[in-house]
PDB file of N, CA, C and O in Angstrom:
ATOM      1  N   MET A   1       9.001  59.734  79.240  1.00 77.00           N
ATOM      2  CA  MET A   1       9.665  58.509  79.608  1.00 77.00           C
ATOM      3  C   MET A   1      10.656  58.468  78.558  1.00 77.00           C
ATOM      4  O   MET A   1      11.845  58.196  78.749  1.00 77.00           O
ATOM      5  N   GLU A   2      10.682  59.054  77.163  1.00 81.00           N
ATOM      6  CA  GLU A   2      11.999  58.537  76.355  1.00 81.00           C
ATOM      7  C   GLU A   2      13.227  59.461  76.926  1.00 81.00           C
ATOM      8  O   GLU A   2      14.214  59.042  76.390  1.00 81.00           O
ATOM      9  N   GLN A   3      13.010  60.582  77.210  1.00 86.00           N
ATOM     10  CA  GLN A   3      14.190  61.662  78.076  1.00 86.00           C
ATOM     11  C   GLN A   3      14.727  60.973  78.867  1.00 86.00           C
ATOM     12  O   GLN A   3      15.950  60.736  79.241  1.00 86.00           O
ATOM     13  N   ALA A   4      13.760  60.286  79.810  1.00 81.00           N
ATOM     14  CA  ALA A   4      14.323  59.787  80.831  1.00 81.00           C
ATOM     15  C   ALA A   4      15.258  58.188  80.682  1.00 81.00           C
ATOM     16  O   ALA A   4      16.383  58.118  81.270  1.00 81.00           O
ATOM     17  N   GLU A   5      14.553  57.755  79.664  1.00 84.00           N
ATOM     18  CA  GLU A   5      15.573  56.670  79.088  1.00 84.00           C
ATOM     19  C   GLU A   5      16.840  57.043  78.743  1.00 84.00           C
ATOM     20  O   GLU A   5      17.763  56.485  79.033  1.00 84.00           O
ATOM     21  N   LYS A   6      17.006  57.856  77.855  1.00 87.00           N
ATOM     22  CA  LYS A   6      18.204  58.705  77.415  1.00 87.00           C
ATOM     23  C   LYS A   6      19.542  59.058  78.223  1.00 87.00           C
ATOM     24  O   LYS A   6      20.503  58.531  78.378  1.00 87.00           O
ATOM     25  N   LYS A   7      18.421  59.820  79.371  1.00 90.00           N
ATOM     26  CA  LYS A   7      19.609  60.511  80.412  1.00 90.00           C
ATOM     27  C   LYS A   7      19.896  59.365  80.984  1.00 90.00           C
ATOM     28  O   LYS A   7      20.915  59.453  81.772  1.00 90.00           O
ATOM     29  N   LEU A   8      19.300  58.537  81.373  1.00 89.00           N
ATOM     30  CA  LEU A   8      19.549  57.811  82.807  1.00 89.00           C
ATOM     31  C   LEU A   8      19.879  56.342  82.301  1.00 89.00           C
ATOM     32  O   LEU A   8      20.153  55.203  83.055  1.00 89.00           O
ATOM     33  N   GLY A   9      19.674  56.036  81.034  1.00 89.00           N
ATOM     34  CA  GLY A   9      20.590  54.629  80.254  1.00 89.00           C
ATOM     35  C   GLY A   9      19.590  53.111  80.607  1.00 89.00           C
ATOM     36  O   GLY A   9      20.269  52.322  81.180  1.00 89.00           O
ATOM     37  N   PHE A  10      18.723  53.646  80.688  1.00 87.00           N
ATOM     38  CA  PHE A  10      17.781  52.315  80.731  1.00 87.00           C
ATOM     39  C   PHE A  10      16.622  52.481  79.671  1.00 87.00           C
ATOM     40  O   PHE A  10      16.474  53.172  78.975  1.00 87.00           O
ATOM     41  N   SER A  11      16.011  51.042  79.356  1.00 87.00           N
ATOM     42  CA  SER A  11      15.071  51.232  78.614  1.00 87.00           C
ATOM     43  C   SER A  11      13.519  50.747  79.521  1.00 87.00           C
ATOM     44  O   SER A  11      13.409  50.107  80.358  1.00 87.00           O
ATOM     45  N   ARG A  12      12.052  50.380  78.766  1.00 86.00           N
ATOM     46  CA  ARG A  12      11.161  50.215  78.947  1.00 86.00           C
ATOM     47  C   ARG A  12      11.141  48.967  79.782  1.00 86.00           C
ATOM     48  O   ARG A  12      10.434  48.741  80.566  1.00 86.00           O
ATOM     49  N   SER A  13      12.000  48.249  79.188  1.00 87.00           N
ATOM     50  CA  SER A  13      12.044  46.618  79.505  1.00 87.00           C
ATOM     51  C   SER A  13      12.501  46.335  81.209  1.00 87.00           C
ATOM     52  O   SER A  13      12.315  45.419  81.474  1.00 87.00           O
ATOM     53  N   ASP A  14      13.194  47.378  81.460  1.00 89.00           N
ATOM     54  CA  ASP A  14      13.775  47.381  82.556  1.00 89.00           C
ATOM     55  C   ASP A  14      12.792  47.818  83.841  1.00 89.00           C
ATOM     56  O   ASP A  14      13.124  47.698  85.063  1.00 89.00           O
ATOM     57  N   ILE A  15      11.609  48.323  83.534  1.00 89.00           N
ATOM     58  CA  ILE A  15      10.683  49.205  84.329  1.00 89.00           C
ATOM     59  C   ILE A  15      10.024  47.997  84.967  1.00 89.00           C
ATOM     60  O   ILE A  15       9.204  47.280  84.057  1.00 89.00           O
ATOM     61  N   PHE A  16       9.843  47.702  86.196  1.00 90.00           N
ATOM     62  CA  PHE A  16       8.970  46.384  87.001  1.00 90.00           C
ATOM     63  C   PHE A  16       7.813  47.045  87.358  1.00 90.00           C
ATOM     64  O   PHE A  16       6.814  46.412  87.272  1.00 90.00           O
ATOM     65  N   CYS A  17       7.466  48.575  87.888  1.00 93.00           N
ATOM     66  CA  CYS A  17       6.443  48.787  88.135  1.00 93.00           C
ATOM     67  C   CYS A  17       6.303  50.213  88.185  1.00 93.00           C
ATOM     68  O   CYS A  17       7.635  50.947  88.043  1.00 93.00           O
ATOM     69  N   ALA A  18       5.440  51.043  88.549  1.00 94.00           N
ATOM     70  CA  ALA A  18       5.479  52.633  88.741  1.00 94.00           C
ATOM     71  C   ALA A  18       4.700  52.907  90.032  1.00 94.00           C
ATOM     72  O   ALA A  18       3.927  52.304  90.053  1.00 94.00           O
ATOM     73  N   ILE A  19       5.552  53.666  90.851  1.00 96.00           N
ATOM     74  CA  ILE A  19       4.903  53.788  92.028  1.00 96.00           C
ATOM     75  C   ILE A  19       5.031  55.359  92.344  1.00 96.00           C
ATOM     76  O   ILE A  19       5.886  56.414  91.524  1.00 96.00           O
ATOM     77  N   GLY A  20       3.634  56.090  92.784  1.00 97.00           N
ATOM     78  CA  GLY A  20       3.476  57.366  92.620  1.00 97.00           C
ATOM     79  C   GLY A  20       2.540  57.856  93.443  1.00 97.00           C
ATOM     80  O   GLY A  20       1.588  56.924  93.859  1.00 97.00           O
ATOM     81  N   ASP A  21       1.962  58.990  93.704  1.00 98.00           N
ATOM     82  CA  ASP A  21       0.713  59.724  94.350  1.00 98.00           C
ATOM     83  C   ASP A  21      -0.163  60.098  93.381  1.00 98.00           C
ATOM     84  O   ASP A  21      -0.813  60.939  93.746  1.00 98.00           O
ATOM     85  N   LYS A  22      -0.311  60.312  92.083  1.00 98.00           N
ATOM     86  CA  LYS A  22      -1.221  60.894  91.306  1.00 98.00           C
ATOM     87  C   LYS A  22      -1.805  59.964  90.269  1.00 98.00           C
ATOM     88  O   LYS A  22      -1.010  58.669  89.690  1.00 98.00           O
ATOM     89  N   LYS A  23      -2.609  60.390  89.473  1.00 98.00           N
ATOM     90  CA  LYS A  23      -3.593  59.298  88.339  1.00 98.00           C
ATOM     91  C   LYS A  23      -2.255  59.293  87.538  1.00 98.00           C
ATOM     92  O   LYS A  23      -2.609  58.558  87.000  1.00 98.00           O
ATOM     93  N   SER A  24      -1.663  60.476  86.976  1.00 96.00           N
ATOM     94  CA  SER A  24      -0.536  60.158  85.988  1.00 96.00           C
ATOM     95  C   SER A  24       0.236  59.070  86.203  1.00 96.00           C
ATOM     96  O   SER A  24       0.906  58.672  85.087  1.00 96.00           O
ATOM     97  N   ASP A  25       0.832  58.638  87.236  1.00 96.00           N
ATOM     98  CA  ASP A  25       1.842  57.649  87.756  1.00 96.00           C
ATOM     99  C   ASP A  25       0.789  56.720  87.383  1.00 96.00           C
ATOM    100  O   ASP A  25       1.620  55.606  86.655  1.00 96.00           O
ATOM    101  N   VAL A  26      -0.458  56.271  87.881  1.00 97.00           N
ATOM    102  CA  VAL A  26      -1.158  55.256  87.525  1.00 97.00           C
ATOM    103  C   VAL A  26      -1.131  54.852  85.716  1.00 97.00           C
ATOM    104  O   VAL A  26      -1.133  53.723  85.439  1.00 97.00           O
ATOM    105  N   GLN A  27      -1.365  55.797  85.220  1.00 97.00           N
ATOM    106  CA  GLN A  27      -1.579  56.110  83.901  1.00 97.00           C
ATOM    107  C   GLN A  27      -0.373  55.289  83.376  1.00 97.00           C
ATOM    108  O   GLN A  27      -0.138  54.812  82.027  1.00 97.00           O
ATOM    109  N   LEU A  28       0.661  56.219  83.456  1.00 94.00           N
ATOM    110  CA  LEU A  28       2.335  55.637  83.099  1.00 94.00           C
ATOM    111  C   LEU A  28       1.996  54.174  83.433  1.00 94.00           C
ATOM    112  O   LEU A  28       2.618  53.444  82.389  1.00 94.00           O
ATOM    113  N   ALA A  29       1.897  53.815  84.199  1.00 95.00           N
ATOM    114  CA  ALA A  29       1.950  52.111  84.401  1.00 95.00           C
ATOM    115  C   ALA A  29       0.987  51.527  83.630  1.00 95.00           C
ATOM    116  O   ALA A  29       1.758  50.575  83.098  1.00 95.00           O
ATOM    117  N   GLU A  30      -0.049  51.993  83.228  1.00 96.00           N
ATOM    118  CA  GLU A  30      -0.919  51.324  82.205  1.00 96.00           C
ATOM    119  C   GLU A  30      -0.493  51.331  81.097  1.00 96.00           C
ATOM    120  O   GLU A  30      -0.480  50.208  80.187  1.00 96.00           O
ATOM    121  N   LYS A  31       0.402  52.313  80.743  1.00 93.00           N
ATOM    122  CA  LYS A  31       1.094  52.567  79.217  1.00 93.00           C
ATOM    123  C   LYS A  31       1.929  51.730  79.076  1.00 93.00           C
ATOM    124  O   LYS A  31       2.134  51.343  78.282  1.00 93.00           O
ATOM    125  N   LEU A  32       2.881  51.310  80.150  1.00 92.00           N
ATOM    126  CA  LEU A  32       4.247  50.672  80.232  1.00 92.00           C
ATOM    127  C   LEU A  32       3.457  49.037  80.382  1.00 92.00           C
ATOM    128  O   LEU A  32       4.436  48.098  79.895  1.00 92.00           O
ATOM    129  N   GLU A  33       2.348  48.850  80.949  1.00 93.00           N
ATOM    130  CA  GLU A  33       1.796  47.558  81.226  1.00 93.00           C
ATOM    131  C   GLU A  33       2.427  46.958  82.159  1.00 93.00           C
ATOM    132  O   GLU A  33       3.171  45.849  81.957  1.00 93.00           O
ATOM    133  N   VAL A  34       2.630  47.428  83.092  1.00 94.00           N
ATOM    134  CA  VAL A  34       3.652  47.142  84.538  1.00 94.00           C
ATOM    135  C   VAL A  34       2.356  47.570  85.322  1.00 94.00           C
ATOM    136  O   VAL A  34       1.664  48.135  85.369  1.00 94.00           O
ATOM    137  N   PRO A  35       2.619  46.796  86.819  1.00 95.00           N
ATOM    138  CA  PRO A  35       1.936  47.203  87.754  1.00 95.00           C
ATOM    139  C   PRO A  35       1.979  48.449  88.440  1.00 95.00           C
ATOM    140  O   PRO A  35       3.216  49.245  88.097  1.00 95.00           O
ATOM    141  N   SER A  36       1.052  49.288  89.019  1.00 97.00           N
ATOM    142  CA  SER A  36       1.597  50.431  89.767  1.00 97.00           C
ATOM    143  C   SER A  36       1.102  50.421  91.227  1.00 97.00           C
ATOM    144  O   SER A  36       0.195  49.536  91.329  1.00 97.00           O
ATOM    145  N   VAL A  37       1.804  51.026  91.929  1.00 97.00           N
ATOM    146  CA  VAL A  37       1.265  51.229  93.441  1.00 97.00           C
ATOM    147  C   VAL A  37       1.091  52.866  93.779  1.00 97.00           C
ATOM    148  O   VAL A  37       1.796  53.803  93.639  1.00 97.00           O
ATOM    149  N   LEU A  38      -0.361  53.170  93.910  1.00 98.00           N
ATOM    150  CA  LEU A  38      -0.617  54.476  94.338  1.00 98.00           C
ATOM    151  C   LEU A  38      -0.448  54.791  95.703  1.00 98.00           C
ATOM    152  O   LEU A  38      -1.157  53.985  96.351  1.00 98.00           O
ATOM    153  N   VAL A  39       0.226  55.126  96.421  1.00 98.00           N
ATOM    154  CA  VAL A  39       0.840  55.569  97.769  1.00 98.00           C
ATOM    155  C   VAL A  39      -0.148  56.762  98.095  1.00 98.00           C
ATOM    156  O   VAL A  39      -0.348  57.697  97.109  1.00 98.00           O
ATOM    157  N   PHE A  40      -0.632  56.912  99.395  1.00 98.00           N
ATOM    158  CA  PHE A  40      -1.662  57.629  99.960  1.00 98.00           C
ATOM    159  C   PHE A  40      -0.616  58.852 100.561  1.00 98.00           C
ATOM    160  O   PHE A  40      -1.128  60.130 100.871  1.00 98.00           O
ATOM    161  N   THR A  41       0.507  59.031 100.371  1.00 95.00           N
ATOM    162  CA  THR A  41       1.238  60.221 101.075  1.00 95.00           C
ATOM    163  C   THR A  41       1.283  61.093  99.497  1.00 95.00           C
ATOM    164  O   THR A  41       0.533  60.874  98.575  1.00 95.00           O
ATOM    165  N   GLY A  42       1.639  62.560  99.805  1.00 94.00           N
ATOM    166  CA  GLY A  42       1.114  63.387  98.967  1.00 94.00           C
ATOM    167  C   GLY A  42      -0.034  63.696  98.478  1.00 94.00           C
ATOM    168  O   GLY A  42      -0.815  64.085  99.408  1.00 94.00           O
ATOM    169  N   TYR A  43      -0.296  63.557  97.265  1.00 97.00           N
ATOM    170  CA  TYR A  43      -1.408  63.641  96.867  1.00 97.00           C
ATOM    171  C   TYR A  43      -2.328  62.270  96.639  1.00 97.00           C
ATOM    172  O   TYR A  43      -3.549  62.447  95.945  1.00 97.00           O
ATOM    173  N   GLY A  44      -1.867  61.145  97.000  1.00 97.00           N
ATOM    174  CA  GLY A  44      -2.609  60.115  97.037  1.00 97.00           C
ATOM    175  C   GLY A  44      -3.680  59.480  97.317  1.00 97.00           C
ATOM    176  O   GLY A  44      -4.721  59.020  96.610  1.00 97.00           O
ATOM    177  N   LYS A  45      -3.918  59.902  98.549  1.00 97.00           N
ATOM    178  CA  LYS A  45      -5.064  59.737  99.432  1.00 97.00           C
ATOM    179  C   LYS A  45      -6.400  60.656  98.823  1.00 97.00           C
ATOM    180  O   LYS A  45      -7.460  60.271  98.600  1.00 97.00           O
ATOM    181  N   GLU A  46      -5.868  61.963  98.231  1.00 97.00           N
ATOM    182  CA  GLU A  46      -7.049  62.707  97.678  1.00 97.00           C
ATOM    183  C   GLU A  46      -7.445  61.986  96.250  1.00 97.00           C
ATOM    184  O   GLU A  46      -8.437  61.920  95.729  1.00 97.00           O
ATOM    185  N   GLN A  47      -6.300  61.459  95.518  1.00 98.00           N
ATOM    186  CA  GLN A  47      -6.423  60.908  94.446  1.00 98.00           C
ATOM    187  C   GLN A  47      -7.553  59.802  94.413  1.00 98.00           C
ATOM    188  O   GLN A  47      -8.380  59.201  93.754  1.00 98.00           O
ATOM    189  N   TYR A  48      -7.090  58.780  95.483  1.00 98.00           N
ATOM    190  CA  TYR A  48      -7.919  57.787  95.679  1.00 98.00           C
ATOM    191  C   TYR A  48      -9.219  58.124  96.184  1.00 98.00           C
ATOM    192  O   TYR A  48      -9.990  57.364  95.692  1.00 98.00           O
ATOM    193  N   GLU A  49      -9.672  58.833  96.787  1.00 97.00           N
ATOM    194  CA  GLU A  49     -10.845  59.391  97.151  1.00 97.00           C
ATOM    195  C   GLU A  49     -11.953  59.940  95.849  1.00 97.00           C
ATOM    196  O   GLU A  49     -12.821  59.983  95.652  1.00 97.00           O
ATOM    197  N   LYS A  50     -10.902  60.392  94.880  1.00 98.00           N
ATOM    198  CA  LYS A  50     -11.797  60.656  93.525  1.00 98.00           C
ATOM    199  C   LYS A  50     -11.677  59.441  92.791  1.00 98.00           C
ATOM    200  O   LYS A  50     -12.087  59.672  91.276  1.00 98.00           O
ATOM    201  N   GLY A  51     -11.410  58.260  93.344  1.00 98.00           N
ATOM    202  CA  GLY A  51     -11.580  57.193  92.449  1.00 98.00           C
ATOM    203  C   GLY A  51     -10.377  56.853  91.879  1.00 98.00           C
ATOM    204  O   GLY A  51     -10.584  55.609  91.009  1.00 98.00           O
ATOM    205  N   VAL A  52      -9.199  57.339  91.984  1.00 98.00           N
ATOM    206  CA  VAL A  52      -7.971  56.655  91.302  1.00 98.00           C
ATOM    207  C   VAL A  52      -7.507  55.316  92.097  1.00 98.00           C
ATOM    208  O   VAL A  52      -7.611  55.355  92.938  1.00 98.00           O
ATOM    209  N   ARG A  53      -7.239  54.136  91.026  1.00 98.00           N
ATOM    210  CA  ARG A  53      -6.651  52.929  91.713  1.00 98.00           C
ATOM    211  C   ARG A  53      -5.677  52.472  91.203  1.00 98.00           C
ATOM    212  O   ARG A  53      -5.316  52.535  89.870  1.00 98.00           O
ATOM    213  N   GLY A  54      -4.401  52.383  92.280  1.00 97.00           N
ATOM    214  CA  GLY A  54      -3.190  51.402  91.653  1.00 97.00           C
ATOM    215  C   GLY A  54      -3.576  50.130  91.260  1.00 97.00           C
ATOM    216  O   GLY A  54      -4.583  49.409  92.132  1.00 97.00           O
ATOM    217  N   THR A  55      -2.665  49.044  90.631  1.00 97.00           N
ATOM    218  CA  THR A  55      -2.894  48.067  90.668  1.00 97.00           C
ATOM    219  C   THR A  55      -2.901  47.706  92.291  1.00 97.00           C
ATOM    220  O   THR A  55      -3.623  46.486  92.766  1.00 97.00           O
ATOM    221  N   TYR A  56      -1.714  48.201  93.282  1.00 97.00           N
ATOM    222  CA  TYR A  56      -1.974  48.054  94.729  1.00 97.00           C
ATOM    223  C   TYR A  56      -1.832  49.211  95.126  1.00 97.00           C
ATOM    224  O   TYR A  56      -1.907  50.397  94.508  1.00 97.00           O
ATOM    225  N   ASN A  57      -2.427  49.858  96.508  1.00 98.00           N
ATOM    226  CA  ASN A  57      -2.722  51.008  97.279  1.00 98.00           C
ATOM    227  C   ASN A  57      -1.726  50.927  98.341  1.00 98.00           C
ATOM    228  O   ASN A  57      -1.893  49.752  99.069  1.00 98.00           O
ATOM    229  N   ALA A  58      -1.297  51.709  99.054  1.00 98.00           N
ATOM    230  CA  ALA A  58      -0.391  51.577  99.841  1.00 98.00           C
ATOM    231  C   ALA A  58      -0.449  52.958 100.615  1.00 98.00           C
ATOM    232  O   ALA A  58      -0.608  54.204 100.450  1.00 98.00           O
ATOM    233  N   ARG A  59      -0.164  52.571 102.267  1.00 97.00           N
ATOM    234  CA  ARG A  59      -0.171  53.919 103.065  1.00 97.00           C
ATOM    235  C   ARG A  59       0.904  55.205 102.620  1.00 97.00           C
ATOM    236  O   ARG A  59       0.855  56.353 102.762  1.00 97.00           O
ATOM    237  N   ASP A  60       2.309  54.459 102.618  1.00 97.00           N
ATOM    238  CA  ASP A  60       3.255  55.254 102.225  1.00 97.00           C
ATOM    239  C   ASP A  60       4.579  54.085 101.432  1.00 97.00           C
ATOM    240  O   ASP A  60       4.211  53.299 100.959  1.00 97.00           O
ATOM    241  N   LEU A  61       5.714  54.918 101.305  1.00 96.00           N
ATOM    242  CA  LEU A  61       6.696  53.878 100.289  1.00 96.00           C
ATOM    243  C   LEU A  61       7.214  52.660 101.162  1.00 96.00           C
ATOM    244  O   LEU A  61       7.746  51.835 100.259  1.00 96.00           O
ATOM    245  N   ASN A  62       7.181  52.866 102.579  1.00 97.00           N
ATOM    246  CA  ASN A  62       7.595  51.597 103.325  1.00 97.00           C
ATOM    247  C   ASN A  62       6.394  50.379 102.683  1.00 97.00           C
ATOM    248  O   ASN A  62       6.842  49.213 102.368  1.00 97.00           O
ATOM    249  N   GLU A  63       5.002  50.793 103.031  1.00 97.00           N
ATOM    250  CA  GLU A  63       4.401  49.716 102.479  1.00 97.00           C
ATOM    251  C   GLU A  63       4.500  49.128 101.255  1.00 97.00           C
ATOM    252  O   GLU A  63       4.283  48.135 100.822  1.00 97.00           O
ATOM    253  N   ALA A  64       4.611  50.158 100.143  1.00 97.00           N
ATOM    254  CA  ALA A  64       4.680  50.098  98.710  1.00 97.00           C
ATOM    255  C   ALA A  64       5.951  48.996  98.555  1.00 97.00           C
ATOM    256  O   ALA A  64       5.572  47.907  97.780  1.00 97.00           O
ATOM    257  N   ALA A  65       6.975  49.231  99.260  1.00 95.00           N
ATOM    258  CA  ALA A  65       7.948  48.426  99.411  1.00 95.00           C
ATOM    259  C   ALA A  65       7.657  47.044  99.341  1.00 95.00           C
ATOM    260  O   ALA A  65       7.905  46.301  99.003  1.00 95.00           O
ATOM    261  N   ASP A  66       7.183  46.695 100.896  1.00 96.00           N
ATOM    262  CA  ASP A  66       6.623  45.540 101.194  1.00 96.00           C
ATOM    263  C   ASP A  66       5.737  44.964 100.104  1.00 96.00           C
ATOM    264  O   ASP A  66       5.711  43.351 100.082  1.00 96.00           O
ATOM    265  N   ILE A  67       5.080  45.343  99.571  1.00 95.00           N
ATOM    266  CA  ILE A  67       3.659  44.795  98.521  1.00 95.00           C
ATOM    267  C   ILE A  67       4.622  44.580  97.661  1.00 95.00           C
ATOM    268  O   ILE A  67       4.403  43.181  96.996  1.00 95.00           O
ATOM    269  N   LEU A  68       5.711  45.195  97.047  1.00 92.00           N
ATOM    270  CA  LEU A  68       6.543  44.694  96.044  1.00 92.00           C
ATOM    271  C   LEU A  68       7.604  43.719  96.306  1.00 92.00           C
ATOM    272  O   LEU A  68       7.692  42.900  95.172  1.00 92.00           O
ATOM    273  N   ILE A  69       7.874  43.429  97.233  1.00 92.00           N
ATOM    274  CA  ILE A  69       8.841  42.427  97.927  1.00 92.00           C
ATOM    275  C   ILE A  69       7.601  41.193  97.920  1.00 92.00           C
ATOM    276  O   ILE A  69       8.482  40.304  97.041  1.00 92.00           O
ATOM    277  N   GLY A  70       6.572  41.390  98.157  1.00 91.00           N
ATOM    278  CA  GLY A  70       5.929  39.994  98.283  1.00 91.00           C
ATOM    279  C   GLY A  70       5.298  39.527  96.766  1.00 91.00           C
ATOM    280  O   GLY A  70       5.225  38.621  96.321  1.00 91.00           O
ATOM    281  N   VAL A  71       5.825  40.435  95.818  1.00 85.00           N
ATOM    282  CA  VAL A  71       4.838  40.321  94.466  1.00 85.00           C
ATOM    283  C   VAL A  71       6.133  39.203  94.001  1.00 85.00           C
ATOM    284  O   VAL A  71       6.261  38.578  93.073  1.00 85.00           O
ATOM    285  N   LEU A  72       7.296  39.937  94.431  1.00 83.00           N
ATOM    286  CA  LEU A  72       8.527  39.294  93.654  1.00 83.00           C
ATOM    287  C   LEU A  72       8.773  37.911  94.540  1.00 83.00           C
ATOM    288  O   LEU A  72       9.201  37.046  93.496  1.00 83.00           O
ATOM    289  N   LYS A  73       8.345  37.400  95.418  1.00 85.00           N
ATOM    290  CA  LYS A  73       8.413  36.539  96.119  1.00 85.00           C
ATOM    291  C   LYS A  73       7.734  35.300  95.243  1.00 85.00           C
ATOM    292  O   LYS A  73       7.549  34.527  95.725  1.00 85.00           O
ATOM    293  N   LYS A  74       6.294  35.983  94.993  1.00 75.00           N
ATOM    294  CA  LYS A  74       5.397  34.700  94.191  1.00 75.00           C
ATOM    295  C   LYS A  74       6.009  34.312  92.970  1.00 75.00           C
ATOM    296  O   LYS A  74       6.691  34.802  92.168  1.00 75.00           O
TER     297      LYS A  74
END
């Protein structure tokens, strides 16, 4: 995370959420204290079947975007 911050020029306060298909993506969101979206593409469905849960869960990135748009509207 620190390397990405330096290389890409952002800070942790710029991060609204973490989207991914692995437990480590959900754990990153927890560490950053932001919502997570577990997408079922890639490894996501397998991870979900093993008990991994995001703050939100989505079939794919399109649904993840729809979820986040809904969160922003609240």
